[in-house]
């Protein structure tokens, strides 16, 4: 049987870590996959005859650029089964998944946008799937943590998901674990902690991209849909933005950071109110399947709850189900970063290769 | 393509829950599997022509009994690919896995004994594996919790496991969470708590089968081997038994329970020593891959550690790896019971069917 062919889009932080893992992947099958296409920004490497290419040399490649549509045609003509590994967070690439899948090309990706945009794209992706065109996206939520696979296993074996709750953002986790730790010590004003996190690289270059809650809302959308809720998109349910209304018009990240200290009192009062109730404030995502309610925002949580006990920038996913009713199934750990995101992609790739070989 | 055939051994608590889940399994493939053999104690149901049988009617079946060797031959002649689902904890059945696998029959099972006995059986099982004879055993450790799959994914994608640690027994978890809770409240003497747990069905009928630590040692053996250590068996490393030496010769569970109160002082002093160090005592399993050291026994753990914070009868698995070095990957929840054990089996069955279809 011809070896499985791999096409890689995106060779940034995740993509580079993925390439390293691919080189040493422990596969049960005898046939190692062959990389026939790789792209990075405006460079691509491939050959007309689907030869094996060295993705690390993409920058010096002179292959003519293929559009996404050209790429679909190109990969559709490959001599073996093809897996597209999309390591970007690009909406255009995500929108092209149904075209790839209809050509029998499988998709393995951490790209959240494919699964958290409109329902039409979701349906097109999962209705295009045939036994020869698989879709795996473990790293779209919680990076390498077993979140998507666990939720899918619960649903597929007939468990009833009651609620999925947790802290789905490493940035939010770090900010609140530092701002309002369980022992009440608190390590500074809100704006100072945001500033420290930004300097340490724990936030996006523009911290507003974390503070608006949309990254968490996208993850919620994916989990809600897998649990069976028809969620129209990440802006179709309540998401509390931590960008003060008066700063929504700030023209730059710098202006935002300059003015943020004026609003420290707001966050301080959230913290104080929680403390008065014997609780701590956290940025919690909640998919309540029983009540058909999805929401993201500040909540006061019990000090002895697993969510409150979180440390550093860990994510936590708490699955309440019929089978796990007396105590929930919990998955916890680092939910961001090139290595662990690539790990989810690589593990998915192994599963896809095992099914296609 | 002929549908996948399923042979089920064991229709007790796990087996019955599995049958219920099998009836409503959500499969991506179009072909539903067909049950061609089922057995329970000394009853078996099957037909010469590999027809579909109703496993729930096994008790009224008059099919002549097949030995394990006969069964291997019978299943080897089936018209389609066969998956053996072993829901027992039987050593003889486990010993027959290599024979089944060599005939191209896949195995899905929660049976710990297959993977925690001597290395020869382990090697025979995994060296017999071919692309058409798969082995899945998620529920052999932590029931339906994603423990085996997570560890395998970490290893297969090239992460380096440093240490796997935790509380791997629901019974031990309950006993110590009740005896020595973090808040110091303690709910009675050790022997009283063992007695309560026995009455509530949280222990084996003979509590010594939990207290000897061998169940945890078997799980440790499996995880250690998956992490790359050559562990000869569950009696090849230090396992602390909580059966007092003087009671090892007790002739019955009743005699053991009668005399256990005489040794409450021993457990009380473990608890007090931990309290003096600002810690709590827990029954901890530890696979230290870096140091090539496996052990099971009482440990003093920090009060703010995830192991100390465990509640009820939850299991916890803490994976320290190179990628998850700043904070470990943690999986937590109920690790025993028919429904959640069957869930791990069913989820494995889906994966096997997807690969064989």
XYZ file of C-alpha atoms in Angstrom:
714
model
C 0.000 0.000 0.000
C 1.238 3.510 -0.834
C 2.413 5.423 2.252
C 0.125 8.099 3.682
C 0.993 11.558 2.313
C 1.110 14.600 4.569
C 0.599 18.248 3.607
C 1.558 20.798 6.254
C 0.238 24.366 6.332
C 1.904 26.596 8.902
C 5.474 26.280 10.155
C 5.477 28.767 13.023
C 5.872 27.834 16.708
C 3.418 24.933 16.598
C 4.475 23.883 13.096
C 8.170 23.693 13.982
C 7.483 21.677 17.130
C 5.242 19.405 15.056
C 8.004 18.803 12.497
C 10.381 17.764 15.269
C 7.831 15.354 16.702
C 6.999 13.972 13.250
C 10.626 12.976 12.735
C 10.559 10.612 15.736
C 6.902 9.586 15.814
C 6.395 6.059 17.194
C 4.009 4.418 14.765
C 2.571 0.903 15.045
C 2.302 0.591 11.297
C 5.258 -0.181 9.139
C 4.791 2.592 6.612
C 6.066 6.004 7.629
C 4.136 8.958 6.179
C 5.705 11.103 3.473
C 5.562 14.917 3.523
C 4.590 16.036 0.009
C 3.727 19.676 0.689
C 4.651 22.324 3.261
C 3.912 26.021 3.432
C 4.842 28.940 5.607
C 3.615 32.508 5.040
C 4.199 33.111 1.329
C 6.528 30.177 0.689
C 5.574 26.665 -0.384
C 7.541 23.521 -1.140
C 6.235 20.601 -3.223
C 6.911 18.810 -6.516
C 4.678 17.968 -9.467
C 5.226 14.254 -8.875
C 4.333 14.240 -5.171
C 7.922 13.506 -4.129
C 8.939 13.659 -0.498
C 10.028 17.211 0.422
C 12.054 18.666 3.311
C 9.704 21.077 5.064
C 12.596 22.758 6.861
C 13.871 24.133 3.553
C 10.623 25.885 2.635
C 12.194 29.352 2.897
C 14.577 28.643 0.025
C 11.937 26.942 -2.140
C 11.037 28.348 -5.527
C 7.884 26.280 -6.041
C 5.150 28.404 -7.635
C 2.478 29.377 -5.087
C -0.736 27.345 -5.036
C -4.000 28.932 -3.913
C -6.109 26.919 -1.458
C -8.232 25.834 -4.397
C -5.136 24.789 -6.384
C -3.886 22.924 -3.323
C -7.154 20.989 -3.063
C -6.767 19.849 -6.659
C -3.068 19.090 -6.210
C -3.605 16.971 -3.078
C -6.660 15.298 -4.589
C -4.379 13.857 -7.275
C -1.834 12.362 -4.867
C -1.024 8.660 -5.329
C -1.897 7.756 -1.705
C -4.245 8.846 1.037
C -3.565 12.413 2.157
C -3.715 14.094 5.565
C -3.705 17.881 5.688
C -2.067 19.164 8.877
C -3.172 22.769 9.389
C -1.028 24.356 12.087
C -2.404 27.869 11.502
C -5.271 29.722 13.133
C -6.340 30.986 9.729
C -10.045 31.336 8.907
C -9.535 30.963 5.131
C -7.765 27.642 5.545
C -10.516 26.516 7.928
C -13.173 27.503 5.395
C -11.508 25.241 2.835
C -11.757 22.080 5.009
C -15.035 20.910 3.427
C -13.433 21.089 -0.041
C -10.451 19.047 1.143
C -12.676 16.514 2.896
C -14.916 16.065 -0.145
C -11.773 15.071 -2.069
C -11.098 12.366 0.532
C -8.335 14.390 2.217
C -8.265 14.039 6.019
C -7.673 17.031 8.289
C -5.668 17.165 11.525
C -5.481 20.583 13.160
C -5.359 22.773 16.273
C -7.208 25.548 14.350
C -10.085 26.644 16.607
C -11.696 28.764 13.894
C -12.788 25.737 11.887
C -14.967 24.440 14.706
C -16.133 27.644 16.401
C -17.368 29.731 13.447
C -20.873 29.420 12.034
C -22.803 26.132 12.253
C -22.793 25.860 8.471
C -19.015 25.339 8.428
C -19.285 22.822 11.299
C -21.968 20.859 9.457
C -20.051 21.008 6.170
C -16.942 19.680 7.890
C -18.605 16.813 9.706
C -21.049 15.904 6.952
C -18.227 15.779 4.425
C -16.526 13.134 6.488
C -16.310 9.640 5.061
C -14.281 6.688 6.350
C -11.475 7.864 4.103
C -11.636 11.555 5.140
C -11.116 11.908 8.870
C -11.148 14.998 11.071
C -9.127 15.208 14.286
C -8.761 18.427 16.300
C -7.660 17.574 19.856
C -5.480 20.702 20.139
C -8.320 23.076 19.244
C -9.182 23.068 22.962
C -6.606 22.744 25.762
C -3.703 21.919 23.417
C -2.386 18.396 24.114
C -4.673 17.754 27.098
C -7.141 14.902 26.453
C -10.230 17.116 26.259
C -11.831 16.625 22.837
C -11.127 12.877 22.813
C -12.553 12.453 26.311
C -15.720 14.385 25.503
C -16.181 12.440 22.260
C -15.677 9.100 24.050
C -18.237 10.041 26.719
C -20.820 11.001 24.097
C -20.114 8.088 21.741
C -20.483 5.497 24.510
C -23.834 6.938 25.556
C -23.042 9.002 28.639
C -25.157 12.112 29.190
C -23.123 15.282 29.582
C -24.665 17.510 32.224
C -22.132 20.316 32.326
C -18.589 21.084 31.217
C -16.978 23.814 33.247
C -13.545 25.200 33.890
C -10.798 27.653 33.139
C -10.033 27.310 29.436
C -7.374 30.010 29.074
C -3.846 29.866 30.409
C -3.681 33.651 30.417
C -6.882 34.055 32.439
C -5.729 31.283 34.745
C -2.422 33.050 35.452
C -4.076 36.459 35.939
C -6.626 35.278 38.497
C -4.413 32.732 40.288
C -2.014 35.656 40.842
C -4.607 38.366 41.550
C -6.834 36.364 43.904
C -5.108 33.233 45.201
C -7.003 30.980 47.598
C -4.783 31.964 50.538
C -5.808 35.613 50.063
C -2.244 36.801 49.586
C -2.880 38.621 46.255
C 0.223 39.811 44.464
C -0.686 43.302 43.340
C -3.244 45.439 41.562
C -5.075 44.013 38.558
C -3.393 46.324 36.036
C 0.043 45.514 37.469
C -0.576 41.789 37.078
C -1.803 42.246 33.495
C 1.327 44.255 32.789
C 3.598 41.593 34.325
C 1.846 38.871 32.331
C 2.287 40.886 29.133
C 5.990 41.424 29.813
C 6.493 37.717 30.534
C 4.813 36.760 27.263
C 1.841 35.119 29.030
C -0.624 37.260 27.064
C -1.061 37.916 23.362
C 1.070 40.879 22.168
C -2.111 42.932 22.615
C -3.562 41.745 25.964
C -7.029 42.832 24.848
C -7.069 39.721 22.624
C -7.115 37.668 25.825
C -9.174 39.998 28.004
C -12.108 40.153 25.583
C -12.869 36.511 26.394
C -13.304 35.492 22.754
C -10.600 32.809 22.844
C -12.438 31.127 25.714
C -15.771 31.642 23.940
C -14.443 29.799 20.894
C -13.358 26.835 23.024
C -16.763 26.845 24.726
C -18.450 26.774 21.334
C -16.503 23.680 20.315
C -17.181 21.793 23.547
C -20.860 22.793 23.539
C -21.318 21.510 19.999
C -19.565 18.226 20.765
C -21.839 17.863 23.794
C -24.834 18.235 21.495
C -25.836 21.910 21.770
C -26.534 23.858 18.571
C -24.437 26.934 19.338
C -24.508 29.469 16.506
C -21.042 30.821 17.315
C -18.826 32.385 19.985
C -20.860 35.607 19.956
C -24.203 33.867 20.398
C -24.027 33.536 24.198
C -23.018 35.801 27.094
C -19.268 36.472 27.181
C -18.002 38.937 29.772
C -15.200 41.069 28.397
C -12.616 42.275 30.914
C -11.943 45.326 28.736
C -13.612 48.228 30.554
C -16.322 49.848 28.373
C -14.521 53.190 28.495
C -11.388 51.576 27.054
C -13.044 49.777 24.165
C -12.104 52.682 21.910
C -8.436 52.736 22.931
C -6.496 53.020 19.705
C -3.545 50.861 20.739
C -2.410 48.266 23.241
C -0.123 50.920 24.738
C -2.998 53.358 25.317
C -5.065 50.533 26.817
C -2.309 49.537 29.218
C -1.730 53.190 30.177
C -5.349 53.681 31.167
C -6.081 50.272 32.685
C -4.989 51.313 36.234
C -7.958 53.715 36.348
C -10.204 50.665 36.497
C -8.361 48.643 39.124
C -11.148 49.461 41.579
C -13.660 47.450 39.551
C -11.604 44.282 39.704
C -10.751 44.917 43.353
C -14.449 44.989 44.218
C -15.074 41.703 42.403
C -12.280 40.232 44.484
C -13.558 41.745 47.733
C -17.125 40.585 47.160
C -15.916 37.049 46.575
C -13.743 37.219 49.702
C -16.732 38.370 51.771
C -18.604 35.276 50.587
C -15.603 33.106 51.520
C -14.871 32.505 47.831
C -12.437 33.594 45.121
C -13.091 35.190 41.724
C -12.173 33.264 38.566
C -12.805 33.619 34.826
C -15.011 30.588 34.310
C -16.362 28.997 31.154
C -19.509 26.968 31.508
C -21.408 24.741 29.094
C -24.578 23.715 30.898
C -26.032 21.087 28.597
C -28.988 20.257 30.821
C -30.056 23.925 30.908
C -28.939 24.624 27.312
C -26.910 27.569 28.600
C -23.379 28.579 27.634
C -21.590 31.460 29.316
C -18.141 32.875 29.952
C -17.236 35.374 32.644
C -16.292 36.172 36.215
C -17.657 33.867 38.866
C -17.195 33.428 42.582
C -16.021 29.871 43.195
C -15.649 27.847 46.394
C -12.109 27.951 47.770
C -11.879 24.158 47.984
C -13.046 23.595 44.393
C -10.616 22.271 41.784
C -11.105 25.500 39.789
C -9.989 27.662 42.721
C -7.032 25.365 43.444
C -5.587 25.833 39.958
C -1.988 27.072 39.825
C 0.231 28.941 37.398
C -1.298 29.122 33.950
C -2.956 25.702 34.029
C -6.234 24.996 32.297
C -8.880 22.837 33.918
C -11.791 20.976 32.328
C -14.440 19.553 34.651
C -16.872 17.096 33.063
C -20.110 16.511 34.961
C -21.971 13.576 33.426
C -24.568 10.997 34.359
C -21.890 8.337 34.861
C -19.534 10.726 36.656
C -22.342 12.214 38.748
C -20.972 11.600 42.232
C -17.743 13.359 41.285
C -16.725 14.841 37.946
C -14.051 13.686 35.528
C -11.294 16.306 35.611
C -8.473 17.009 33.156
C -5.903 19.628 34.103
C -2.566 21.007 32.947
C -0.879 23.366 30.563
C -3.269 24.255 27.754
C -1.050 26.380 25.527
C 2.436 26.467 24.010
C 4.094 25.118 20.881
C 5.270 21.762 22.238
C 2.036 20.662 23.912
C -0.126 21.968 21.066
C 2.010 20.065 18.567
C 1.709 16.988 20.775
C -2.073 16.994 20.338
C -1.587 17.340 16.582
C 0.983 14.535 16.442
C -1.165 12.179 18.530
C -4.110 12.904 16.224
C -1.907 12.260 13.207
C -0.950 8.848 14.587
C -4.633 7.959 15.025
C -5.438 9.110 11.492
C -2.517 7.171 9.995
C -3.511 4.031 11.926
C -7.014 4.245 10.469
C -5.869 5.012 6.934
C -3.083 2.426 6.749
C -17.070 -5.638 3.710
C -18.257 -8.151 6.310
C -19.201 -6.535 9.617
C -16.795 -6.806 12.538
C -17.623 -9.779 14.793
C -17.537 -9.465 18.564
C -16.977 -12.228 21.123
C -17.721 -11.312 24.732
C -16.289 -13.153 27.726
C -17.759 -12.105 31.067
C -21.262 -10.786 31.636
C -21.063 -9.655 35.256
C -21.311 -6.024 36.406
C -18.933 -4.655 33.774
C -20.207 -7.038 31.099
C -23.852 -6.075 31.576
C -23.064 -2.357 31.501
C -20.999 -2.988 28.373
C -23.909 -4.776 26.661
C -26.184 -1.796 27.353
C -23.612 0.618 25.934
C -23.004 -1.609 22.920
C -26.685 -1.404 21.970
C -26.522 2.377 21.542
C -22.890 2.874 20.532
C -22.416 5.908 18.244
C -20.196 4.667 15.457
C -18.842 6.733 12.560
C -18.768 3.718 10.296
C -21.861 2.340 8.640
C -21.434 -1.290 9.652
C -22.551 -2.188 13.142
C -20.642 -5.033 14.787
C -22.284 -8.424 15.263
C -22.025 -10.388 18.511
C -21.214 -14.003 17.568
C -20.205 -15.369 20.980
C -20.914 -14.570 24.611
C -20.060 -16.387 27.806
C -20.779 -16.091 31.497
C -19.468 -18.464 34.153
C -20.242 -21.918 32.754
C -22.675 -20.831 30.029
C -21.879 -19.923 26.439
C -23.967 -18.849 23.465
C -22.860 -19.115 19.814
C -23.774 -20.945 16.603
C -21.728 -23.061 14.221
C -22.342 -20.598 11.407
C -21.260 -17.463 13.279
C -24.811 -16.080 13.408
C -25.645 -13.058 15.507
C -26.582 -14.107 19.057
C -28.407 -12.371 21.917
C -25.890 -12.237 24.762
C -28.638 -11.497 27.293
C -30.049 -15.003 26.777
C -26.799 -16.791 27.622
C -28.236 -18.350 30.780
C -30.798 -20.348 28.790
C -28.322 -21.369 26.078
C -27.553 -25.023 25.444
C -24.486 -24.444 23.241
C -21.776 -26.993 24.082
C -18.956 -25.421 26.088
C -15.802 -24.408 24.223
C -12.451 -24.380 25.986
C -10.265 -21.299 25.461
C -8.331 -23.290 22.890
C -11.555 -24.318 21.107
C -12.692 -20.694 21.205
C -9.495 -19.550 19.535
C -10.078 -22.003 16.707
C -13.770 -21.096 16.469
C -13.136 -17.333 16.312
C -10.212 -17.819 13.939
C -12.661 -19.257 11.406
C -15.143 -16.374 11.545
C -16.086 -14.792 8.203
C -15.075 -11.256 9.288
C -12.550 -9.573 11.546
C -13.072 -10.490 15.196
C -12.690 -8.493 18.400
C -12.566 -10.385 21.691
C -14.024 -8.320 24.548
C -12.784 -9.820 27.807
C -14.735 -8.298 30.696
C -13.291 -10.680 33.283
C -10.292 -10.357 35.572
C -9.354 -13.945 34.796
C -5.691 -14.937 34.465
C -6.404 -17.938 32.195
C -8.242 -15.785 29.688
C -5.409 -13.235 29.841
C -2.861 -15.988 29.218
C -4.722 -16.902 26.019
C -4.459 -13.410 24.473
C -1.282 -14.234 22.486
C -3.065 -17.219 20.891
C -6.036 -15.049 19.927
C -3.800 -12.274 18.589
C -1.734 -14.679 16.501
C -5.004 -15.713 14.807
C -5.634 -12.046 13.913
C -8.244 -11.614 16.659
C -8.126 -8.199 18.367
C -8.513 -7.830 22.136
C -10.346 -5.099 24.061
C -10.340 -5.516 27.832
C -10.249 -4.045 31.342
C -8.427 -7.194 32.564
C -5.397 -5.942 34.526
C -3.871 -9.395 34.831
C -2.968 -9.519 31.153
C -0.687 -6.516 31.430
C 0.661 -6.811 34.978
C 1.781 -10.434 35.125
C 5.201 -11.570 33.932
C 7.058 -9.702 31.162
C 6.846 -12.771 28.931
C 3.059 -12.429 28.657
C 3.400 -8.671 28.029
C 5.932 -9.267 25.262
C 3.858 -12.079 23.759
C 0.791 -9.820 23.693
C 2.471 -6.811 22.129
C 4.746 -8.729 19.791
C 1.788 -10.730 18.461
C 0.120 -7.510 17.398
C -0.260 -6.889 13.698
C -2.305 -4.187 11.970
C -5.216 -6.646 11.958
C -4.880 -7.715 15.613
C -5.199 -4.731 17.907
C -4.952 -4.497 21.688
C -6.813 -1.816 23.669
C -6.973 -1.814 27.482
C -7.923 1.684 28.689
C -9.994 0.345 31.603
C -7.147 -1.755 32.981
C -6.094 1.383 34.903
C -8.540 4.008 36.219
C -11.596 2.520 34.451
C -12.955 5.032 31.893
C -10.534 7.832 32.819
C -8.181 8.709 29.931
C -5.047 7.288 31.551
C -3.643 4.599 29.241
C -4.448 6.591 26.091
C -2.862 9.742 27.504
C 0.314 7.947 28.546
C 0.538 6.207 25.163
C 0.052 9.505 23.308
C 2.763 11.198 25.378
C 5.228 8.390 24.676
C 4.323 7.951 21.008
C 4.758 11.661 20.258
C 8.199 11.697 21.853
C 7.628 13.245 25.257
C 9.854 12.009 28.087
C 7.924 10.722 31.085
C 9.674 11.743 34.285
C 7.216 10.414 36.842
C 3.645 9.171 37.092
C 2.215 9.508 40.552
C -1.149 9.418 42.249
C -3.834 7.540 44.062
C -4.802 4.608 41.859
C -7.402 2.931 44.092
C -10.876 4.250 44.837
C -10.926 2.247 48.071
C -7.606 3.649 49.314
C -8.721 7.117 48.246
C -11.935 6.876 50.283
C -10.175 5.434 53.339
C -7.536 8.168 53.562
C -9.722 11.087 52.473
C -12.014 10.082 55.351
C -9.299 9.165 57.884
C -7.023 12.150 57.326
C -8.774 14.972 55.451
C -6.834 18.157 54.720
C -8.867 20.179 57.214
C -7.754 17.822 59.988
C -11.305 16.881 60.928
C -10.792 13.069 60.660
C -13.933 11.014 60.900
C -12.980 8.176 63.222
C -10.459 5.488 63.961
C -8.834 3.617 61.082
C -10.586 0.305 61.792
C -13.963 2.050 62.027
C -13.468 3.660 58.631
C -12.398 0.361 57.060
C -15.508 -1.203 58.556
C -17.770 1.572 57.213
C -16.194 1.265 53.777
C -16.734 -2.495 53.806
C -20.391 -2.115 54.812
C -20.956 0.490 52.073
C -19.475 -1.821 49.434
C -16.453 0.463 48.845
C -14.040 -2.413 49.491
C -13.783 -5.905 48.083
C -15.876 -8.445 50.063
C -12.614 -9.230 51.873
C -11.038 -5.798 52.603
C -7.604 -7.411 52.731
C -7.750 -7.668 48.943
C -7.603 -3.860 48.883
C -5.378 -3.306 51.894
C -2.565 -5.520 50.614
C -1.842 -2.930 47.919
C -1.626 -5.483 45.105
C -4.400 -3.916 43.023
C -2.467 -0.644 43.024
C 0.779 -2.510 42.349
C -0.756 -4.089 39.243
C -1.811 -0.669 37.910
C 1.662 0.668 38.655
C 3.193 -2.222 36.732
C 1.084 -1.397 33.659
C 1.882 2.329 33.730
C 5.577 1.682 34.379
C 5.821 -0.655 31.398
C 4.012 1.779 29.116
C 6.424 4.472 30.286
C 9.318 2.255 29.236
C 10.438 0.513 32.441
C 11.037 -3.235 32.393
C 9.077 -4.161 35.492
C 9.059 -7.912 36.160
C 5.681 -7.843 37.909
C 3.643 -6.337 40.756
C 5.774 -8.123 43.361
C 9.090 -6.929 41.957
C 9.094 -3.524 43.691
C 8.289 -2.239 47.200
C 4.565 -2.410 47.993
C 3.509 -1.486 51.504
C 0.693 -3.706 52.730
C -1.725 -2.155 55.211
C -2.405 -5.585 56.672
C -0.572 -5.620 60.011
C 2.058 -8.390 60.114
C 0.365 -9.993 63.089
C -2.880 -10.304 61.113
C -1.415 -11.866 58.009
C -2.376 -15.271 59.323
C -6.003 -14.317 60.062
C -8.098 -17.164 58.705
C -11.061 -15.069 57.565
C -12.146 -11.531 56.729
C -14.269 -11.597 59.888
C -11.307 -12.467 62.108
C -9.244 -9.768 60.397
C -11.902 -7.116 60.971
C -12.326 -8.210 64.598
C -8.661 -7.748 65.361
C -7.947 -4.679 63.235
C -8.844 -2.203 66.046
C -5.789 -3.456 67.986
C -3.636 -1.778 65.373
C -5.398 1.575 65.151
C -2.480 3.133 66.991
C -0.107 2.406 64.096
C -2.256 4.287 61.589
C -2.897 7.060 64.100
C 0.830 7.640 64.446
C 1.273 7.820 60.652
C -1.459 10.450 60.646
C 0.024 12.381 63.577
C 3.526 12.381 62.128
C 2.180 13.796 58.883
C 0.170 16.416 60.779
C 3.303 17.485 62.704
C 5.017 18.079 59.352
C 2.010 20.079 58.152
C 1.089 17.314 55.745
C -1.446 14.513 55.334
C -0.927 10.771 54.890
C -2.048 9.138 51.632
C -1.581 5.751 49.915
C 0.503 6.866 46.967
C 1.651 5.003 43.876
C 4.744 6.283 42.192
C 6.466 5.367 38.932
C 9.695 7.344 38.851
C 10.951 6.735 35.331
C 13.993 8.966 35.651
C 15.179 7.088 38.771
C 13.889 3.681 37.519
C 12.016 3.290 40.809
C 8.475 2.033 41.321
C 6.832 1.979 44.739
C 3.485 1.888 46.448
C 2.770 2.865 50.021
C 2.042 5.490 52.637
C 3.461 8.920 52.005
C 3.177 12.308 53.629
C 1.936 14.749 50.989
C 1.661 18.531 50.997
C -1.805 19.732 51.974
C -2.116 21.947 48.894
C -1.158 19.172 46.458
C -3.745 17.721 44.088
C -3.258 14.304 45.740
C -4.181 15.670 49.174
C -7.166 17.578 47.748
C -8.765 14.425 46.372
C -12.322 13.752 47.540
C -14.609 10.766 47.963
C -13.260 7.714 46.225
C -11.690 9.544 43.278
C -8.508 8.356 41.602
C -5.846 10.821 40.486
C -3.076 10.364 37.928
C -0.361 13.002 37.820
C 1.916 12.899 34.768
C 5.225 14.719 35.112
C 6.928 14.919 31.717
C 9.488 16.998 29.891
C 6.767 18.916 28.031
C 4.587 19.236 31.124
C 7.526 20.139 33.326
C 6.318 23.454 34.736
C 3.114 21.814 35.898
C 1.967 18.225 35.438
C -0.865 16.865 33.320
C -3.538 15.635 35.728
C -6.464 13.253 35.178
C -8.900 12.741 38.025
C -12.266 11.144 38.769
C -14.005 7.917 39.584
C -11.730 4.985 38.746
C -13.990 2.031 39.471
C -17.542 0.804 38.930
C -19.386 -1.086 36.217
C -20.586 1.868 34.155
C -17.290 3.772 33.930
C -15.254 0.604 33.440
C -17.576 -0.449 30.616
C -17.248 3.041 29.156
C -13.508 2.574 28.729
C -14.158 -0.793 27.085
C -16.810 0.641 24.748
C -14.640 3.594 23.745
C -11.786 1.179 22.996
C -14.163 -0.986 20.973
C -15.145 2.017 18.851
C -11.475 2.764 18.143
C -10.812 -0.863 17.220
C -13.861 -1.020 14.928
C -12.855 2.243 13.239
C -9.444 0.781 12.477
C -10.735 -2.585 11.321
C -13.606 -1.315 9.149
